[in-house]
């Protein structure tokens, strides 16, 4: 009888140990997947702009790339950072916004350096600066400092308003919507430029493919992590714009090939 009890006790202990091992490993896997998805959110948004940066640097031309993409992302992520102070969404999304702003400033610095050389040689005129307050040359300034000054002005005004209206929910939620909606529209300048040129020459296809993959992942992340509804709605819109740009690659492929042949010969 005692032997049967001992066997049952050993069986129960073995079952408990197996269950503990399963819970431990399954919990560890979930934690690793969560960490991986968070790291992907933090750095995934930056990666698509690396091919575009390298392409501009190697060819020493910004033709085909719209600098307004940088404006859209800087505005979106600056507003998202301000929104965080009114509605504390997940920290990885906040870190992503900070890294994205740094990346956009690096890309702008390169574009301004390249464009300024072309401008000074071709136009032989004085440069354009933010402090000139010339609407005709908005976001077409010839020095990097002007871009930083403009974004800092937006950040200062937005922060001041958030400080005084942080307890007013409609204002806070509007800032959040403006942030994600602006980001959702970031592909529109590139789409318009391609439409105007009837070509995607100069645009980095790997960048757009990474945009699409990243935005699909990001939108799925928003849905699964129960982020504020603005994030998922505008993420879906962003994926739609990405797909439209990819459609232009196919639609204008013949014109793009012609321009490539002219460039190489």
Short mmCIF file of C-alpha atoms in Angstrom, two decimals:
data_model
loop_
_atom_site.label_atom_id
_atom_site.label_comp_id
_atom_site.label_asym_id
_atom_site.label_seq_id
_atom_site.Cartn_x
_atom_site.Cartn_y
_atom_site.Cartn_z
CA UNK A 1 0.00 0.00 0.00
CA UNK A 2 2.77 2.38 0.97
CA UNK A 3 4.56 1.49 -2.27
CA UNK A 4 1.50 2.54 -4.29
CA UNK A 5 1.34 5.84 -2.40
CA UNK A 6 5.03 6.44 -3.07
CA UNK A 7 4.53 5.78 -6.79
CA UNK A 8 1.56 8.13 -6.91
CA UNK A 9 3.54 10.80 -5.08
CA UNK A 10 6.43 10.44 -7.50
CA UNK A 11 4.02 10.60 -10.47
CA UNK A 12 2.41 13.79 -9.12
CA UNK A 13 5.81 15.36 -8.49
CA UNK A 14 6.97 14.43 -12.01
CA UNK A 15 3.77 15.91 -13.52
CA UNK A 16 4.23 19.11 -11.49
CA UNK A 17 7.88 19.36 -12.58
CA UNK A 18 6.90 18.86 -16.23
CA UNK A 19 4.19 21.52 -15.93
CA UNK A 20 6.69 23.89 -14.29
CA UNK A 21 9.18 23.31 -17.11
CA UNK A 22 6.49 23.92 -19.74
CA UNK A 23 5.30 27.11 -18.03
CA UNK A 24 8.89 28.31 -17.67
CA UNK A 25 9.87 27.74 -21.30
CA UNK A 26 6.58 28.99 -22.73
CA UNK A 27 6.84 32.11 -20.57
CA UNK A 28 10.44 32.63 -21.68
CA UNK A 29 9.48 32.27 -25.36
CA UNK A 30 6.64 34.80 -24.94
CA UNK A 31 9.04 37.25 -23.26
CA UNK A 32 11.60 36.83 -26.04
CA UNK A 33 8.96 37.33 -28.74
CA UNK A 34 7.67 40.43 -26.95
CA UNK A 35 11.21 41.80 -26.65
CA UNK A 36 11.86 41.02 -30.31
CA UNK A 37 8.69 42.79 -31.44
CA UNK A 38 9.53 45.81 -29.30
CA UNK A 39 13.06 45.99 -30.70
CA UNK A 40 11.62 45.67 -34.21
CA UNK A 41 9.28 48.58 -33.46
CA UNK A 42 12.15 50.72 -32.15
CA UNK A 43 14.61 50.14 -34.99
CA UNK A 44 12.35 48.88 -37.79
CA UNK A 45 11.11 52.35 -38.68
CA UNK A 46 14.65 53.64 -39.20
CA UNK A 47 16.00 50.79 -41.35
CA UNK A 48 14.07 51.63 -44.59
CA UNK A 49 15.89 54.96 -44.89
CA UNK A 50 19.36 53.42 -44.84
CA UNK A 51 19.21 52.37 -48.56
CA UNK A 52 17.95 55.84 -49.53
CA UNK A 53 20.72 57.51 -47.53
CA UNK A 54 23.40 55.32 -49.12
CA UNK A 55 21.93 55.87 -52.60
CA UNK A 56 21.98 59.67 -52.24
CA UNK A 57 25.48 59.59 -50.80
CA UNK A 58 26.87 57.40 -53.58
CA UNK A 59 25.17 59.20 -56.50
CA UNK A 60 25.47 62.69 -54.96
CA UNK A 61 21.99 63.60 -56.14
CA UNK A 62 18.62 63.85 -54.38
CA UNK A 63 16.67 63.51 -57.63
CA UNK A 64 13.67 61.25 -57.12
CA UNK A 65 13.58 61.64 -53.33
CA UNK A 66 11.11 64.12 -51.81
CA UNK A 67 12.46 66.04 -48.84
CA UNK A 68 8.85 66.49 -47.74
CA UNK A 69 8.94 62.86 -46.61
CA UNK A 70 11.37 64.02 -43.92
CA UNK A 71 9.05 66.92 -43.05
CA UNK A 72 6.08 64.56 -42.63
CA UNK A 73 8.05 62.20 -40.39
CA UNK A 74 9.59 64.96 -38.29
CA UNK A 75 6.18 66.55 -37.73
CA UNK A 76 4.55 63.19 -36.99
CA UNK A 77 7.16 62.01 -34.51
CA UNK A 78 7.52 65.38 -32.81
CA UNK A 79 3.74 65.45 -32.26
CA UNK A 80 3.84 61.82 -31.08
CA UNK A 81 6.49 62.69 -28.47
CA UNK A 82 4.32 65.60 -27.28
CA UNK A 83 1.26 63.29 -27.25
CA UNK A 84 3.11 60.90 -24.91
CA UNK A 85 3.05 63.52 -22.16
CA UNK A 86 -0.75 63.60 -22.35
CA UNK A 87 -1.32 59.87 -22.93
CA UNK A 88 1.49 57.53 -21.92
CA UNK A 89 1.47 54.95 -24.73
CA UNK A 90 4.10 52.20 -24.92
CA UNK A 91 7.73 53.23 -24.34
CA UNK A 92 9.10 51.46 -27.49
CA UNK A 93 6.91 53.75 -29.62
CA UNK A 94 8.32 56.80 -27.82
CA UNK A 95 11.91 55.62 -28.35
CA UNK A 96 11.11 54.92 -32.01
CA UNK A 97 9.94 58.51 -32.46
CA UNK A 98 13.16 59.90 -30.96
CA UNK A 99 15.34 57.68 -33.16
CA UNK A 100 13.29 58.54 -36.25
CA UNK A 101 13.78 62.27 -35.69
CA UNK A 102 17.54 61.75 -35.39
CA UNK A 103 17.51 59.69 -38.61
CA UNK A 104 15.50 62.30 -40.50
CA UNK A 105 17.87 65.07 -39.45
CA UNK A 106 20.81 62.96 -40.67
CA UNK A 107 19.06 62.44 -44.02
CA UNK A 108 18.21 66.14 -44.32
CA UNK A 109 21.82 67.07 -43.54
CA UNK A 110 23.01 64.87 -46.42
CA UNK A 111 20.36 66.20 -48.82
CA UNK A 112 21.13 69.82 -47.95
CA UNK A 113 24.85 69.22 -48.44
CA UNK A 114 24.25 67.70 -51.89
CA UNK A 115 21.60 70.23 -52.95
CA UNK A 116 23.60 73.23 -51.77
CA UNK A 117 26.53 72.25 -54.00
CA UNK A 118 24.20 72.03 -57.00
CA UNK A 119 22.41 75.27 -56.07
CA UNK A 120 25.53 77.36 -55.60
CA UNK A 121 27.09 76.09 -58.83
CA UNK A 122 23.96 76.35 -61.00
CA UNK A 123 22.23 79.41 -59.54
CA UNK A 124 25.14 81.45 -58.17
CA UNK A 125 22.72 83.17 -55.80
CA UNK A 126 22.53 83.67 -52.06
CA UNK A 127 21.01 80.88 -50.04
CA UNK A 128 17.54 80.66 -48.52
CA UNK A 129 17.06 80.46 -44.75
CA UNK A 130 14.20 79.83 -42.35
CA UNK A 131 14.64 83.28 -40.77
CA UNK A 132 14.00 84.90 -44.17
CA UNK A 133 10.34 83.79 -43.78
CA UNK A 134 9.90 83.31 -47.51
CA UNK A 135 6.83 81.10 -48.16
CA UNK A 136 8.04 80.32 -51.69
CA UNK A 137 11.14 78.61 -50.29
CA UNK A 138 9.52 76.77 -47.38
CA UNK A 139 11.36 73.51 -46.69
CA UNK A 140 13.75 74.35 -49.52
CA UNK A 141 16.34 76.09 -47.39
CA UNK A 142 20.00 75.89 -48.22
CA UNK A 143 21.36 75.38 -44.70
CA UNK A 144 20.74 72.53 -42.27
CA UNK A 145 20.25 74.84 -39.27
CA UNK A 146 17.05 76.27 -40.79
CA UNK A 147 15.39 72.84 -40.72
CA UNK A 148 16.37 72.31 -37.08
CA UNK A 149 15.08 75.78 -36.14
CA UNK A 150 11.69 75.15 -37.76
CA UNK A 151 11.17 71.80 -36.01
CA UNK A 152 12.31 73.25 -32.68
CA UNK A 153 9.72 76.04 -33.05
CA UNK A 154 6.97 73.47 -33.69
CA UNK A 155 8.13 71.39 -30.71
CA UNK A 156 8.24 74.43 -28.41
CA UNK A 157 4.74 75.61 -29.37
CA UNK A 158 3.30 72.09 -29.13
CA UNK A 159 4.91 71.48 -25.74
CA UNK A 160 3.57 74.75 -24.38
CA UNK A 161 0.04 73.95 -25.49
CA UNK A 162 0.26 70.42 -24.07
CA UNK A 163 1.50 71.81 -20.73
CA UNK A 164 -1.54 74.06 -20.37
CA UNK A 165 -4.13 71.70 -21.92
CA UNK A 166 -2.88 68.31 -20.70
CA UNK A 167 -6.07 67.78 -18.67
CA UNK A 168 -8.32 68.57 -21.65
CA UNK A 169 -8.86 65.15 -23.24
CA UNK A 170 -10.15 66.31 -26.69
CA UNK A 171 -6.98 68.35 -27.23
CA UNK A 172 -4.70 65.48 -26.18
CA UNK A 173 -6.48 62.98 -28.44
CA UNK A 174 -6.42 65.45 -31.33
CA UNK A 175 -2.64 65.77 -31.00
CA UNK A 176 -2.40 61.97 -31.07
CA UNK A 177 -4.54 61.76 -34.19
CA UNK A 178 -2.55 64.52 -35.93
CA UNK A 179 0.68 62.66 -35.12
CA UNK A 180 -0.33 59.30 -36.59
CA UNK A 181 -2.32 60.82 -39.48
CA UNK A 182 0.68 62.92 -40.54
CA UNK A 183 2.84 59.79 -40.45
CA UNK A 184 0.21 57.92 -42.47
CA UNK A 185 0.51 60.63 -45.14
CA UNK A 186 4.31 60.51 -45.32
CA UNK A 187 4.24 58.55 -48.58
CA UNK A 188 1.96 61.07 -50.30
CA UNK A 189 4.76 63.53 -51.27
CA UNK A 190 6.69 60.64 -52.82
CA UNK A 191 3.52 59.42 -54.56
CA UNK A 192 2.87 62.92 -55.96
CA UNK A 193 6.47 63.32 -57.09
CA UNK A 194 6.34 60.01 -58.94
CA UNK A 195 3.00 60.98 -60.49
CA UNK A 196 4.35 64.37 -61.58
CA UNK A 197 7.52 62.87 -63.10
CA UNK A 198 5.69 59.82 -64.48
CA UNK A 199 8.71 57.90 -63.23
CA UNK A 200 10.13 56.44 -60.02
CA UNK A 201 13.72 57.18 -61.05
CA UNK A 202 15.86 58.12 -58.04
CA UNK A 203 13.44 56.55 -55.54
CA UNK A 204 14.85 53.65 -53.59
CA UNK A 205 12.68 50.57 -54.22
CA UNK A 206 14.18 48.73 -51.20
CA UNK A 207 13.14 51.71 -49.08
CA UNK A 208 9.51 51.44 -50.21
CA UNK A 209 9.48 47.65 -49.78
CA UNK A 210 10.81 48.10 -46.25
CA UNK A 211 8.19 50.81 -45.69
CA UNK A 212 5.47 48.36 -46.63
CA UNK A 213 6.77 45.45 -44.55
CA UNK A 214 7.43 47.73 -41.59
CA UNK A 215 4.01 49.37 -41.79
CA UNK A 216 2.22 46.01 -42.00
CA UNK A 217 4.14 44.82 -38.93
CA UNK A 218 3.57 48.12 -37.13
CA UNK A 219 -0.17 48.13 -37.81
CA UNK A 220 -0.44 44.54 -36.59
CA UNK A 221 1.52 45.53 -33.47
CA UNK A 222 -0.88 48.43 -32.84
CA UNK A 223 -3.86 46.08 -33.08
CA UNK A 224 -2.43 43.33 -30.86
CA UNK A 225 -1.07 45.67 -28.19
CA UNK A 226 -4.31 47.63 -27.80
CA UNK A 227 -2.72 51.01 -28.50
CA UNK A 228 -4.96 54.11 -28.85
CA UNK A 229 -7.35 53.62 -31.84
CA UNK A 230 -5.71 56.44 -33.83
CA UNK A 231 -2.61 54.28 -34.25
CA UNK A 232 -4.35 51.32 -35.92
CA UNK A 233 -6.64 53.43 -38.17
CA UNK A 234 -3.81 55.58 -39.52
CA UNK A 235 -1.46 52.58 -39.75
CA UNK A 236 -3.93 50.92 -42.11
CA UNK A 237 -4.06 54.09 -44.20
CA UNK A 238 -0.26 54.14 -44.32
CA UNK A 239 -0.14 50.58 -45.68
CA UNK A 240 -2.60 51.62 -48.42
CA UNK A 241 -0.35 54.52 -49.50
CA UNK A 242 2.68 52.19 -49.56
CA UNK A 243 0.85 49.78 -51.86
CA UNK A 244 -0.12 52.66 -54.18
CA UNK A 245 3.55 53.70 -54.48
CA UNK A 246 4.52 50.10 -55.28
CA UNK A 247 1.83 50.20 -57.97
CA UNK A 248 3.57 53.24 -59.47
CA UNK A 249 6.82 51.27 -59.71
CA UNK A 250 5.09 48.86 -62.08
CA UNK A 251 3.02 51.54 -63.85
CA UNK A 252 6.00 53.80 -64.65
CA UNK A 253 8.56 51.04 -65.16
CA UNK A 254 9.18 51.88 -68.86
CA UNK A 255 9.81 55.59 -68.19
CA UNK A 256 12.08 54.70 -65.29
CA UNK A 257 14.12 52.32 -67.46
CA UNK A 258 14.52 55.06 -70.11
CA UNK A 259 15.84 57.52 -67.55
CA UNK A 260 18.22 54.89 -66.19
CA UNK A 261 19.64 54.29 -69.67
CA UNK A 262 20.07 58.04 -70.26
CA UNK A 263 21.82 58.40 -66.91
CA UNK A 264 24.24 55.54 -67.56
CA UNK A 265 25.06 56.57 -71.13
#
